[in-house]
Amino acid sequence: MNKVFLVGRLTRDLELRYSSSNMAVLRNSLAVDRRGRRNEETEGNNQTADFISIVAFGQTAETMNKFLQKGSQIAIDGRIQTGSYQAQDGSTRYTTDVVADNVRFLLFTSALIKACDEYAELIRLASSDSGNDFRL
């Protein structure tokens, strides 16, 4: 079974692209803290997080681009996908990515808060038009 669960923070600003078949594609990396006790390995300036390449497609990619930003904390469940390509110098480069099947927003960003406020206002307007007294 190829299943991955990660919790971390996005390391770069998001950049949504579209494939030749018009599929939304979003690539980034996730800083995931290493779990365990602090010892010689984590003392000083040594890295205490792993930086894992992630990729999302379609609606997941578009939603991430709309509401997330660098530093956003998210939970991802997905799968590991490996691949390779020819670099400009002719060498073969190998890649390992986590393909995000589901993404959960763990901390609210200003864009997400604004969207929630707009949604609440739409519900309030719809309920006042129908005569219902609906409150959030």
Tab-separated table of N, CA, C and O in Angstrom:
chain	number	residue	atom	x	y	z
A	1	MET	N	0.847	-1.176	0.000
A	1	MET	CA	0.000	0.000	0.000
A	1	MET	C	0.892	1.238	0.000
A	1	MET	O	1.842	1.322	0.763
A	2	ASN	N	0.584	2.167	-0.850
A	2	ASN	CA	1.348	3.402	-0.992
A	2	ASN	C	0.496	4.540	-0.430
A	2	ASN	O	-0.312	5.133	-1.134
A	3	LYS	N	0.667	4.862	0.857
A	3	LYS	CA	-0.134	5.890	1.515
A	3	LYS	C	0.769	6.711	2.424
A	3	LYS	O	1.569	6.157	3.179
A	4	VAL	N	0.656	8.034	2.333
A	4	VAL	CA	1.498	8.946	3.101
A	4	VAL	C	0.607	9.960	3.809
A	4	VAL	O	-0.338	10.486	3.214
A	5	PHE	N	0.934	10.249	5.071
A	5	PHE	CA	0.272	11.311	5.832
A	5	PHE	C	1.355	12.252	6.329
A	5	PHE	O	2.307	11.814	6.976
A	6	LEU	N	1.216	13.544	6.033
A	6	LEU	CA	2.208	14.538	6.433
A	6	LEU	C	1.514	15.760	7.020
A	6	LEU	O	0.435	16.148	6.573
A	7	VAL	N	2.171	16.370	8.008
A	7	VAL	CA	1.728	17.652	8.546
A	7	VAL	C	2.950	18.559	8.546
A	7	VAL	O	4.012	18.186	9.044
A	8	GLY	N	2.794	19.732	7.940
A	8	GLY	CA	3.919	20.661	7.877
A	8	GLY	C	3.486	22.008	7.336
A	8	GLY	O	2.294	22.296	7.209
A	9	ARG	N	4.493	22.815	7.008
A	9	ARG	CA	4.251	24.166	6.490
A	9	ARG	C	4.796	24.298	5.075
A	9	ARG	O	5.868	23.783	4.775
A	10	LEU	N	4.050	25.015	4.237
A	10	LEU	CA	4.495	25.258	2.870
A	10	LEU	C	5.734	26.150	2.896
A	10	LEU	O	5.787	27.132	3.640
A	11	THR	N	6.716	25.833	2.081
A	11	THR	CA	7.995	26.539	2.148
A	11	THR	C	8.127	27.681	1.142
A	11	THR	O	9.057	28.477	1.251
A	12	ARG	N	7.253	27.755	0.163
A	12	ARG	CA	7.348	28.805	-0.860
A	12	ARG	C	5.957	29.348	-1.164
A	12	ARG	O	4.953	28.704	-0.902
A	13	ASP	N	5.937	30.535	-1.782
A	13	ASP	CA	4.677	31.052	-2.301
A	13	ASP	C	4.175	30.092	-3.368
A	13	ASP	O	4.966	29.495	-4.100
A	14	LEU	N	2.869	29.968	-3.467
A	14	LEU	CA	2.293	29.005	-4.401
A	14	LEU	C	2.220	29.587	-5.802
A	14	LEU	O	1.977	30.782	-5.970
A	15	GLU	N	2.450	28.725	-6.782
A	15	GLU	CA	2.380	29.126	-8.181
A	15	GLU	C	1.621	28.050	-8.936
A	15	GLU	O	2.117	26.943	-9.132
A	16	LEU	N	0.404	28.391	-9.322
A	16	LEU	CA	-0.450	27.458	-10.045
A	16	LEU	C	-0.100	27.491	-11.521
A	16	LEU	O	0.025	28.553	-12.118
A	17	ARG	N	0.066	26.316	-12.103
A	17	ARG	CA	0.326	26.196	-13.536
A	17	ARG	C	-0.703	25.249	-14.136
A	17	ARG	O	-1.377	24.534	-13.416
A	18	TYR	N	-0.756	25.250	-15.447
A	18	TYR	CA	-1.680	24.355	-16.140
A	18	TYR	C	-0.910	23.512	-17.139
A	18	TYR	O	-0.026	24.008	-17.835
A	19	SER	N	-1.238	22.233	-17.189
A	19	SER	CA	-0.592	21.312	-18.120
A	19	SER	C	-1.113	21.574	-19.532
A	19	SER	O	-2.052	22.354	-19.729
A	20	SER	N	-0.533	20.897	-20.514
A	20	SER	CA	-0.973	21.058	-21.900
A	20	SER	C	-2.425	20.596	-22.086
A	20	SER	O	-3.105	21.041	-22.995
A	21	SER	N	-2.898	19.727	-21.202
A	21	SER	CA	-4.301	19.278	-21.255
A	21	SER	C	-5.208	20.120	-20.361
A	21	SER	O	-6.313	19.726	-20.037
A	22	ASN	N	-4.698	21.294	-19.933
A	22	ASN	CA	-5.434	22.258	-19.119
A	22	ASN	C	-5.758	21.757	-17.712
A	22	ASN	O	-6.750	22.160	-17.110
A	23	MET	N	-4.925	20.865	-17.172
A	23	MET	CA	-5.072	20.371	-15.800
A	23	MET	C	-4.265	21.285	-14.869
A	23	MET	O	-3.093	21.565	-15.138
A	24	ALA	N	-4.885	21.752	-13.798
A	24	ALA	CA	-4.184	22.580	-12.814
A	24	ALA	C	-3.129	21.730	-12.095
A	24	ALA	O	-3.408	20.605	-11.683
A	25	VAL	N	-1.922	22.290	-11.953
A	25	VAL	CA	-0.815	21.602	-11.290
A	25	VAL	C	-0.154	22.580	-10.337
A	25	VAL	O	0.172	23.708	-10.713
A	26	LEU	N	0.036	22.158	-9.100
A	26	LEU	CA	0.700	22.994	-8.110
A	26	LEU	C	1.820	22.189	-7.460
A	26	LEU	O	1.575	21.102	-6.935
A	27	ARG	N	3.039	22.699	-7.541
A	27	ARG	CA	4.199	22.053	-6.916
A	27	ARG	C	4.726	22.969	-5.829
A	27	ARG	O	4.776	24.182	-5.994
A	28	ASN	N	5.142	22.358	-4.721
A	28	ASN	CA	5.723	23.105	-3.615
A	28	ASN	C	6.506	22.119	-2.780
A	28	ASN	O	6.680	20.960	-3.179
A	29	SER	N	6.955	22.555	-1.628
A	29	SER	CA	7.556	21.618	-0.688
A	29	SER	C	7.000	21.904	0.694
A	29	SER	O	6.544	23.009	0.988
A	30	LEU	N	7.020	20.880	1.508
A	30	LEU	CA	6.445	20.929	2.847
A	30	LEU	C	7.564	20.709	3.856
A	30	LEU	O	8.304	19.733	3.754
A	31	ALA	N	7.703	21.647	4.787
A	31	ALA	CA	8.674	21.494	5.868
A	31	ALA	C	8.001	20.688	6.973
A	31	ALA	O	7.012	21.125	7.561
A	32	VAL	N	8.519	19.493	7.226
A	32	VAL	CA	7.943	18.585	8.212
A	32	VAL	C	8.965	18.379	9.317
A	32	VAL	O	10.076	17.910	9.064
A	33	ASP	N	8.594	18.763	10.537
A	33	ASP	CA	9.509	18.596	11.666
A	33	ASP	C	9.825	17.135	11.890
A	33	ASP	O	8.956	16.272	11.778
A	34	ARG	N	11.076	16.881	12.217
A	34	ARG	CA	11.460	15.522	12.579
A	34	ARG	C	11.011	15.243	13.992
A	34	ARG	O	11.139	16.079	14.870
A	35	ARG	N	10.490	14.072	14.196
A	35	ARG	CA	10.013	13.693	15.520
A	35	ARG	C	11.107	12.944	16.249
A	35	ARG	O	11.849	12.175	15.667
A	36	GLY	N	11.197	13.168	17.525
A	36	GLY	CA	12.201	12.481	18.321
A	36	GLY	C	12.819	13.435	19.313
A	36	GLY	O	12.584	14.631	19.296
A	37	ARG	N	13.629	12.875	20.164
A	37	ARG	CA	14.244	13.728	21.174
A	37	ARG	C	15.437	14.461	20.577
A	37	ARG	O	16.070	14.017	19.624
A	38	ARG	N	15.757	15.575	21.181
A	38	ARG	CA	16.881	16.376	20.717
A	38	ARG	C	18.181	15.746	21.208
A	38	ARG	O	18.318	15.388	22.361
A	39	ASN	N	19.101	15.611	20.302
A	39	ASN	CA	20.405	15.046	20.657
A	39	ASN	C	21.481	15.717	19.822
A	39	ASN	O	21.279	16.798	19.299
A	40	GLU	N	22.605	15.070	19.676
A	40	GLU	CA	23.711	15.665	18.927
A	40	GLU	C	23.302	15.991	17.496
A	40	GLU	O	23.794	16.933	16.900
A	41	GLU	N	22.390	15.198	16.924
A	41	GLU	CA	21.972	15.414	15.542
A	41	GLU	C	21.287	16.755	15.358
A	41	GLU	O	21.402	17.390	14.315
A	42	THR	N	20.542	17.228	16.353
A	42	THR	CA	19.769	18.457	16.204
A	42	THR	C	20.418	19.643	16.896
A	42	THR	O	19.866	20.719	16.866
A	43	GLU	N	21.554	19.476	17.510
A	43	GLU	CA	22.217	20.601	18.162
A	43	GLU	C	22.903	21.477	17.120
A	43	GLU	O	23.275	21.028	16.047
A	44	GLY	N	23.077	22.734	17.456
A	44	GLY	CA	23.729	23.645	16.532
A	44	GLY	C	22.800	24.065	15.423
A	44	GLY	O	21.610	24.244	15.612
A	45	ASN	N	23.349	24.208	14.230
A	45	ASN	CA	22.559	24.673	13.089
A	45	ASN	C	22.099	23.546	12.188
A	45	ASN	O	21.721	23.777	11.059
A	46	ASN	N	22.145	22.319	12.658
A	46	ASN	CA	21.717	21.201	11.823
A	46	ASN	C	20.222	21.270	11.535
A	46	ASN	O	19.437	21.769	12.333
A	47	GLN	N	19.835	20.750	10.400
A	47	GLN	CA	18.442	20.732	9.966
A	47	GLN	C	17.613	19.875	10.908
A	47	GLN	O	17.993	18.770	11.246
A	48	THR	N	16.475	20.398	11.348
A	48	THR	CA	15.576	19.621	12.207
A	48	THR	C	14.246	19.354	11.513
A	48	THR	O	13.296	18.948	12.146
A	49	ALA	N	14.192	19.617	10.234
A	49	ALA	CA	12.977	19.354	9.456
A	49	ALA	C	13.387	18.717	8.140
A	49	ALA	O	14.499	18.909	7.659
A	50	ASP	N	12.459	17.961	7.584
A	50	ASP	CA	12.649	17.426	6.245
A	50	ASP	C	11.814	18.276	5.293
A	50	ASP	O	10.720	18.716	5.639
A	51	PHE	N	12.346	18.509	4.111
A	51	PHE	CA	11.659	19.306	3.103
A	51	PHE	C	11.232	18.365	1.990
A	51	PHE	O	12.053	17.874	1.224
A	52	ILE	N	9.934	18.113	1.928
A	52	ILE	CA	9.385	17.070	1.065
A	52	ILE	C	8.635	17.709	-0.097
A	52	ILE	O	7.761	18.561	0.105
A	53	SER	N	8.985	17.295	-1.311
A	53	SER	CA	8.319	17.807	-2.521
A	53	SER	C	6.894	17.277	-2.576
A	53	SER	O	6.659	16.091	-2.396
A	54	ILE	N	5.964	18.196	-2.845
A	54	ILE	CA	4.565	17.803	-2.972
A	54	ILE	C	4.026	18.322	-4.300
A	54	ILE	O	4.516	19.311	-4.847
A	55	VAL	N	3.017	17.654	-4.810
A	55	VAL	CA	2.343	18.091	-6.028
A	55	VAL	C	0.849	17.815	-5.870
A	55	VAL	O	0.458	16.803	-5.283
A	56	ALA	N	0.039	18.757	-6.338
A	56	ALA	CA	-1.417	18.595	-6.303
A	56	ALA	C	-1.957	18.885	-7.695
A	56	ALA	O	-1.387	19.690	-8.443
A	57	PHE	N	-3.052	18.243	-8.032
A	57	PHE	CA	-3.648	18.386	-9.350
A	57	PHE	C	-5.111	18.804	-9.242
A	57	PHE	O	-5.755	18.603	-8.211
A	58	GLY	N	-5.636	19.380	-10.332
A	58	GLY	CA	-7.057	19.659	-10.456
A	58	GLY	C	-7.603	20.615	-9.410
A	58	GLY	O	-6.973	21.618	-9.069
A	59	GLN	N	-8.787	20.270	-8.895
A	59	GLN	CA	-9.474	21.123	-7.924
A	59	GLN	C	-8.660	21.300	-6.650
A	59	GLN	O	-8.664	22.376	-6.051
A	60	THR	N	-7.941	20.268	-6.234
A	60	THR	CA	-7.097	20.374	-5.040
A	60	THR	C	-6.054	21.465	-5.243
A	60	THR	O	-5.841	22.308	-4.363
A	61	ALA	N	-5.403	21.483	-6.398
A	61	ALA	CA	-4.387	22.496	-6.700
A	61	ALA	C	-4.999	23.897	-6.722
A	61	ALA	O	-4.427	24.843	-6.163
A	62	GLU	N	-6.159	24.040	-7.349
A	62	GLU	CA	-6.799	25.347	-7.440
A	62	GLU	C	-7.228	25.865	-6.069
A	62	GLU	O	-7.074	27.045	-5.766
A	63	THR	N	-7.746	24.984	-5.224
A	63	THR	CA	-8.167	25.388	-3.881
A	63	THR	C	-6.962	25.782	-3.030
A	63	THR	O	-6.999	26.784	-2.309
A	64	MET	N	-5.893	25.004	-3.111
A	64	MET	CA	-4.675	25.349	-2.369
A	64	MET	C	-4.167	26.719	-2.806
A	64	MET	O	-3.806	27.553	-1.969
A	65	ASN	N	-4.147	26.970	-4.115
A	65	ASN	CA	-3.647	28.239	-4.632
A	65	ASN	C	-4.497	29.415	-4.154
A	65	ASN	O	-3.983	30.495	-3.886
A	66	LYS	N	-5.789	29.191	-4.037
A	66	LYS	CA	-6.710	30.268	-3.649
A	66	LYS	C	-6.576	30.647	-2.175
A	66	LYS	O	-6.641	31.818	-1.817
A	67	PHE	N	-6.365	29.661	-1.307
A	67	PHE	CA	-6.465	29.922	0.123
A	67	PHE	C	-5.165	29.818	0.914
A	67	PHE	O	-5.121	30.223	2.072
A	68	LEU	N	-4.122	29.265	0.345
A	68	LEU	CA	-2.895	29.047	1.104
A	68	LEU	C	-1.777	29.970	0.650
A	68	LEU	O	-1.843	30.564	-0.422
A	69	GLN	N	-0.759	30.064	1.471
A	69	GLN	CA	0.402	30.890	1.163
A	69	GLN	C	1.623	30.288	1.847
A	69	GLN	O	1.492	29.319	2.604
A	70	LYS	N	2.775	30.838	1.568
A	70	LYS	CA	4.002	30.381	2.207
A	70	LYS	C	3.820	30.411	3.722
A	70	LYS	O	3.310	31.377	4.278
A	71	GLY	N	4.185	29.325	4.383
A	71	GLY	CA	4.065	29.242	5.835
A	71	GLY	C	2.770	28.636	6.322
A	71	GLY	O	2.637	28.329	7.509
A	72	SER	N	1.789	28.451	5.428
A	72	SER	CA	0.516	27.852	5.845
A	72	SER	C	0.753	26.423	6.333
A	72	SER	O	1.489	25.661	5.723
A	73	GLN	N	0.119	26.096	7.459
A	73	GLN	CA	0.247	24.743	8.001
A	73	GLN	C	-0.899	23.892	7.459
A	73	GLN	O	-2.070	24.279	7.538
A	74	ILE	N	-0.525	22.729	6.888
A	74	ILE	CA	-1.515	21.851	6.275
A	74	ILE	C	-1.223	20.398	6.638
A	74	ILE	O	-0.116	20.061	7.046
A	75	ALA	N	-2.241	19.573	6.467
A	75	ALA	CA	-2.094	18.126	6.572
A	75	ALA	C	-2.419	17.559	5.199
A	75	ALA	O	-3.386	17.975	4.557
A	76	ILE	N	-1.589	16.641	4.753
A	76	ILE	CA	-1.766	16.030	3.434
A	76	ILE	C	-1.864	14.532	3.605
A	76	ILE	O	-1.107	13.944	4.377
A	77	ASP	N	-2.798	13.923	2.894
A	77	ASP	CA	-2.691	12.479	2.711
A	77	ASP	C	-2.633	12.238	1.217
A	77	ASP	O	-3.282	12.906	0.429
A	78	GLY	N	-1.758	11.322	0.853
A	78	GLY	CA	-1.528	11.079	-0.559
A	78	GLY	C	-0.671	9.849	-0.763
A	78	GLY	O	-0.694	8.919	0.046
A	79	ARG	N	0.110	9.885	-1.832
A	79	ARG	CA	0.945	8.736	-2.177
A	79	ARG	C	2.286	9.214	-2.694
A	79	ARG	O	2.414	10.341	-3.170
A	80	ILE	N	3.288	8.357	-2.620
A	80	ILE	CA	4.606	8.667	-3.145
A	80	ILE	C	4.642	8.292	-4.617
A	80	ILE	O	4.172	7.227	-5.015
A	81	GLN	N	5.202	9.193	-5.411
A	81	GLN	CA	5.349	8.943	-6.838
A	81	GLN	C	6.782	9.275	-7.234
A	81	GLN	O	7.289	10.340	-6.899
A	82	THR	N	7.430	8.357	-7.936
A	82	THR	CA	8.790	8.590	-8.404
A	82	THR	C	8.787	8.777	-9.907
A	82	THR	O	7.861	8.348	-10.601
A	83	GLY	N	9.806	9.449	-10.400
A	83	GLY	CA	9.921	9.667	-11.832
A	83	GLY	C	11.341	10.035	-12.190
A	83	GLY	O	12.230	10.096	-11.332
A	84	SER	N	11.573	10.286	-13.463
A	84	SER	CA	12.899	10.705	-13.918
A	84	SER	C	12.743	11.558	-15.162
A	84	SER	O	11.711	11.521	-15.837
A	85	TYR	N	13.779	12.346	-15.426
A	85	TYR	CA	13.804	13.176	-16.626
A	85	TYR	C	15.251	13.422	-17.032
A	85	TYR	O	16.172	13.217	-16.241
A	86	GLN	N	15.431	13.849	-18.278
A	86	GLN	CA	16.759	14.157	-18.789
A	86	GLN	C	17.048	15.631	-18.543
A	86	GLN	O	16.273	16.498	-18.974
A	87	ALA	N	18.129	15.932	-17.844
A	87	ALA	CA	18.532	17.318	-17.608
A	87	ALA	C	19.168	17.887	-18.868
A	87	ALA	O	19.488	17.151	-19.813
A	88	GLN	N	19.386	19.189	-18.880
A	88	GLN	CA	19.973	19.837	-20.050
A	88	GLN	C	21.373	19.322	-20.349
A	88	GLN	O	21.804	19.310	-21.503
A	89	ASP	N	22.090	18.885	-19.312
A	89	ASP	CA	23.448	18.369	-19.530
A	89	ASP	C	23.447	16.905	-19.976
A	89	ASP	O	24.499	16.292	-20.126
A	90	GLY	N	22.263	16.322	-20.168
A	90	GLY	CA	22.154	14.953	-20.643
A	90	GLY	C	22.077	13.905	-19.549
A	90	GLY	O	21.824	12.733	-19.829
A	91	SER	N	22.269	14.313	-18.310
A	91	SER	CA	22.204	13.351	-17.214
A	91	SER	C	20.746	13.061	-16.844
A	91	SER	O	19.851	13.859	-17.102
A	92	THR	N	20.544	11.914	-16.258
A	92	THR	CA	19.205	11.535	-15.810
A	92	THR	C	19.019	11.985	-14.372
A	92	THR	O	19.855	11.727	-13.517
A	93	ARG	N	17.930	12.679	-14.119
A	93	ARG	CA	17.596	13.141	-12.768
A	93	ARG	C	16.390	12.353	-12.294
A	93	ARG	O	15.452	12.121	-13.051
A	94	TYR	N	16.427	11.967	-11.029
A	94	TYR	CA	15.339	11.189	-10.436
A	94	TYR	C	14.576	12.064	-9.456
A	94	TYR	O	15.167	12.871	-8.739
A	95	THR	N	13.263	11.912	-9.424
A	95	THR	CA	12.409	12.708	-8.543
A	95	THR	C	11.560	11.807	-7.653
A	95	THR	O	11.213	10.694	-8.041
A	96	THR	N	11.247	12.311	-6.488
A	96	THR	CA	10.300	11.669	-5.588
A	96	THR	C	9.372	12.758	-5.058
A	96	THR	O	9.830	13.747	-4.481
A	97	ASP	N	8.088	12.612	-5.296
A	97	ASP	CA	7.083	13.577	-4.849
A	97	ASP	C	5.998	12.873	-4.065
A	97	ASP	O	5.739	11.689	-4.283
A	98	VAL	N	5.351	13.626	-3.199
A	98	VAL	CA	4.116	13.161	-2.573
A	98	VAL	C	2.981	13.812	-3.339
A	98	VAL	O	2.893	15.041	-3.426
A	99	VAL	N	2.135	12.991	-3.954
A	99	VAL	CA	0.960	13.481	-4.678
A	99	VAL	C	-0.165	13.623	-3.664
A	99	VAL	O	-0.572	12.643	-3.028
A	100	ALA	N	-0.647	14.854	-3.495
A	100	ALA	CA	-1.672	15.149	-2.496
A	100	ALA	C	-3.045	14.733	-3.003
A	100	ALA	O	-3.534	15.278	-3.989
A	101	ASP	N	-3.650	13.766	-2.346
A	101	ASP	CA	-5.022	13.377	-2.662
A	101	ASP	C	-6.012	14.230	-1.877
A	101	ASP	O	-7.048	14.630	-2.397
A	102	ASN	N	-5.695	14.489	-0.612
A	102	ASN	CA	-6.537	15.314	0.262
A	102	ASN	C	-5.647	16.275	1.034
A	102	ASN	O	-4.581	15.892	1.501
A	103	VAL	N	-6.121	17.519	1.181
A	103	VAL	CA	-5.380	18.538	1.919
A	103	VAL	C	-6.317	19.157	2.943
A	103	VAL	O	-7.452	19.514	2.618
A	104	ARG	N	-5.850	19.258	4.166
A	104	ARG	CA	-6.613	19.908	5.246
A	104	ARG	C	-5.864	21.157	5.677
A	104	ARG	O	-4.660	21.120	5.892
A	105	PHE	N	-6.594	22.269	5.795
A	105	PHE	CA	-5.993	23.511	6.256
A	105	PHE	C	-6.005	23.495	7.780
A	105	PHE	O	-7.064	23.383	8.386
A	106	LEU	N	-4.846	23.627	8.395
A	106	LEU	CA	-4.770	23.536	9.850
A	106	LEU	C	-4.787	24.899	10.529
A	106	LEU	O	-5.220	25.013	11.660
A	107	LEU	N	-4.289	25.914	9.867
A	107	LEU	CA	-4.343	27.274	10.396
A	107	LEU	C	-5.004	28.157	9.355
A	107	LEU	O	-4.736	28.019	8.163
A	108	PHE	N	-5.859	29.048	9.792
A	108	PHE	CA	-6.589	29.900	8.864
A	108	PHE	C	-5.693	31.022	8.346
A	108	PHE	O	-5.004	31.676	9.114
A	109	THR	N	-5.735	31.258	7.044
A	109	THR	CA	-5.050	32.382	6.434
A	109	THR	C	-6.056	33.508	6.247
A	109	THR	O	-7.270	33.300	6.347
A	110	SER	N	-5.573	34.695	5.957
A	110	SER	CA	-6.480	35.831	5.765
A	110	SER	C	-7.425	35.582	4.589
A	110	SER	O	-8.594	35.955	4.637
A	111	ALA	N	-6.954	34.915	3.532
A	111	ALA	CA	-7.816	34.621	2.383
A	111	ALA	C	-8.934	33.663	2.769
A	111	ALA	O	-10.077	33.799	2.323
A	112	LEU	N	-8.620	32.684	3.596
A	112	LEU	CA	-9.628	31.721	4.021
A	112	LEU	C	-10.651	32.373	4.948
A	112	LEU	O	-11.852	32.132	4.834
A	113	ILE	N	-10.190	33.228	5.845
A	113	ILE	CA	-11.101	33.940	6.747
A	113	ILE	C	-12.039	34.831	5.939
A	113	ILE	O	-13.248	34.878	6.182
A	114	LYS	N	-11.504	35.522	4.925
A	114	LYS	CA	-12.332	36.385	4.071
A	114	LYS	C	-13.387	35.550	3.337
A	114	LYS	O	-14.551	35.947	3.252
A	115	ALA	N	-12.994	34.397	2.817
A	115	ALA	CA	-13.944	33.534	2.109
A	115	ALA	C	-15.050	33.053	3.046
A	115	ALA	O	-16.223	32.999	2.665
A	116	CYS	N	-14.703	32.712	4.278
A	116	CYS	CA	-15.708	32.277	5.263
A	116	CYS	C	-16.676	33.422	5.575
A	116	CYS	O	-17.889	33.206	5.685
A	117	ASP	N	-16.143	34.629	5.721
A	117	ASP	CA	-16.996	35.788	5.981
A	117	ASP	C	-17.950	36.043	4.816
A	117	ASP	O	-19.128	36.340	5.019
A	118	GLU	N	-17.443	35.926	3.588
A	118	GLU	CA	-18.286	36.125	2.409
A	118	GLU	C	-19.379	35.058	2.335
A	118	GLU	O	-20.527	35.355	2.005
A	119	TYR	N	-19.038	33.832	2.660
A	119	TYR	CA	-20.012	32.746	2.656
A	119	TYR	C	-21.091	32.991	3.710
A	119	TYR	O	-22.288	32.816	3.447
A	120	ALA	N	-20.686	33.430	4.895
A	120	ALA	CA	-21.647	33.727	5.963
A	120	ALA	C	-22.590	34.849	5.543
A	120	ALA	O	-23.794	34.795	5.819
A	121	GLU	N	-22.052	35.845	4.852
A	121	GLU	CA	-22.887	36.948	4.380
A	121	GLU	C	-23.887	36.464	3.336
A	121	GLU	O	-25.054	36.864	3.355
A	122	LEU	N	-23.474	35.573	2.440
A	122	LEU	CA	-24.395	35.010	1.447
A	122	LEU	C	-25.523	34.240	2.119
A	122	LEU	O	-26.686	34.348	1.723
A	123	ILE	N	-25.191	33.476	3.138
A	123	ILE	CA	-26.222	32.722	3.863
A	123	ILE	C	-27.189	33.685	4.554
A	123	ILE	O	-28.401	33.500	4.520
A	124	ARG	N	-26.644	34.748	5.161
A	124	ARG	CA	-27.486	35.725	5.845
A	124	ARG	C	-28.439	36.392	4.855
A	124	ARG	O	-29.643	36.534	5.114
A	125	LEU	N	-27.912	36.774	3.679
A	125	LEU	CA	-28.759	37.421	2.670
A	125	LEU	C	-29.821	36.464	2.149
A	125	LEU	O	-30.977	36.850	1.957
A	126	ALA	N	-29.453	35.229	1.899
A	126	ALA	CA	-30.407	34.244	1.393
A	126	ALA	C	-31.504	33.975	2.417
A	126	ALA	O	-32.675	33.837	2.057
A	127	SER	N	-31.142	33.913	3.688
A	127	SER	CA	-32.148	33.634	4.717
A	127	SER	C	-33.058	34.835	4.918
A	127	SER	O	-34.252	34.670	5.178
A	128	SER	N	-32.537	36.054	4.774
A	128	SER	CA	-33.398	37.236	4.932
A	128	SER	C	-34.352	37.379	3.754
A	128	SER	O	-35.471	37.846	3.907
A	129	ASP	N	-33.907	36.957	2.546
A	129	ASP	CA	-34.798	37.000	1.381
A	129	ASP	C	-35.937	35.995	1.496
A	129	ASP	O	-37.038	36.224	1.011
A	130	SER	N	-35.669	34.870	2.155
A	130	SER	CA	-36.700	33.828	2.249
A	130	SER	C	-37.563	33.987	3.502
A	130	SER	O	-38.471	33.218	3.712
A	131	GLY	N	-37.243	34.979	4.337
A	131	GLY	CA	-38.022	35.208	5.531
A	131	GLY	C	-37.577	34.385	6.722
A	131	GLY	O	-38.129	34.482	7.809
A	132	ASN	N	-36.571	33.540	6.555
A	132	ASN	CA	-36.050	32.744	7.669
A	132	ASN	C	-35.123	33.603	8.510
A	132	ASN	O	-34.413	34.451	8.008
A	133	ASP	N	-35.135	33.369	9.769
A	133	ASP	CA	-34.244	34.106	10.674
A	133	ASP	C	-33.054	33.186	11.017
A	133	ASP	O	-33.034	32.548	12.046
A	134	PHE	N	-32.104	33.126	10.105
A	134	PHE	CA	-30.938	32.248	10.268
A	134	PHE	C	-29.756	33.061	10.728
A	134	PHE	O	-29.441	34.092	10.169
A	135	ARG	N	-29.084	32.601	11.776
A	135	ARG	CA	-27.903	33.300	12.280
A	135	ARG	C	-26.760	32.320	12.415
A	135	ARG	O	-26.957	31.175	12.788
A	136	LEU	N	-25.544	32.799	12.145
A	136	LEU	CA	-24.338	31.974	12.324
A	136	LEU	C	-23.766	32.188	13.679
A	136	LEU	O	-23.837	33.203	14.265
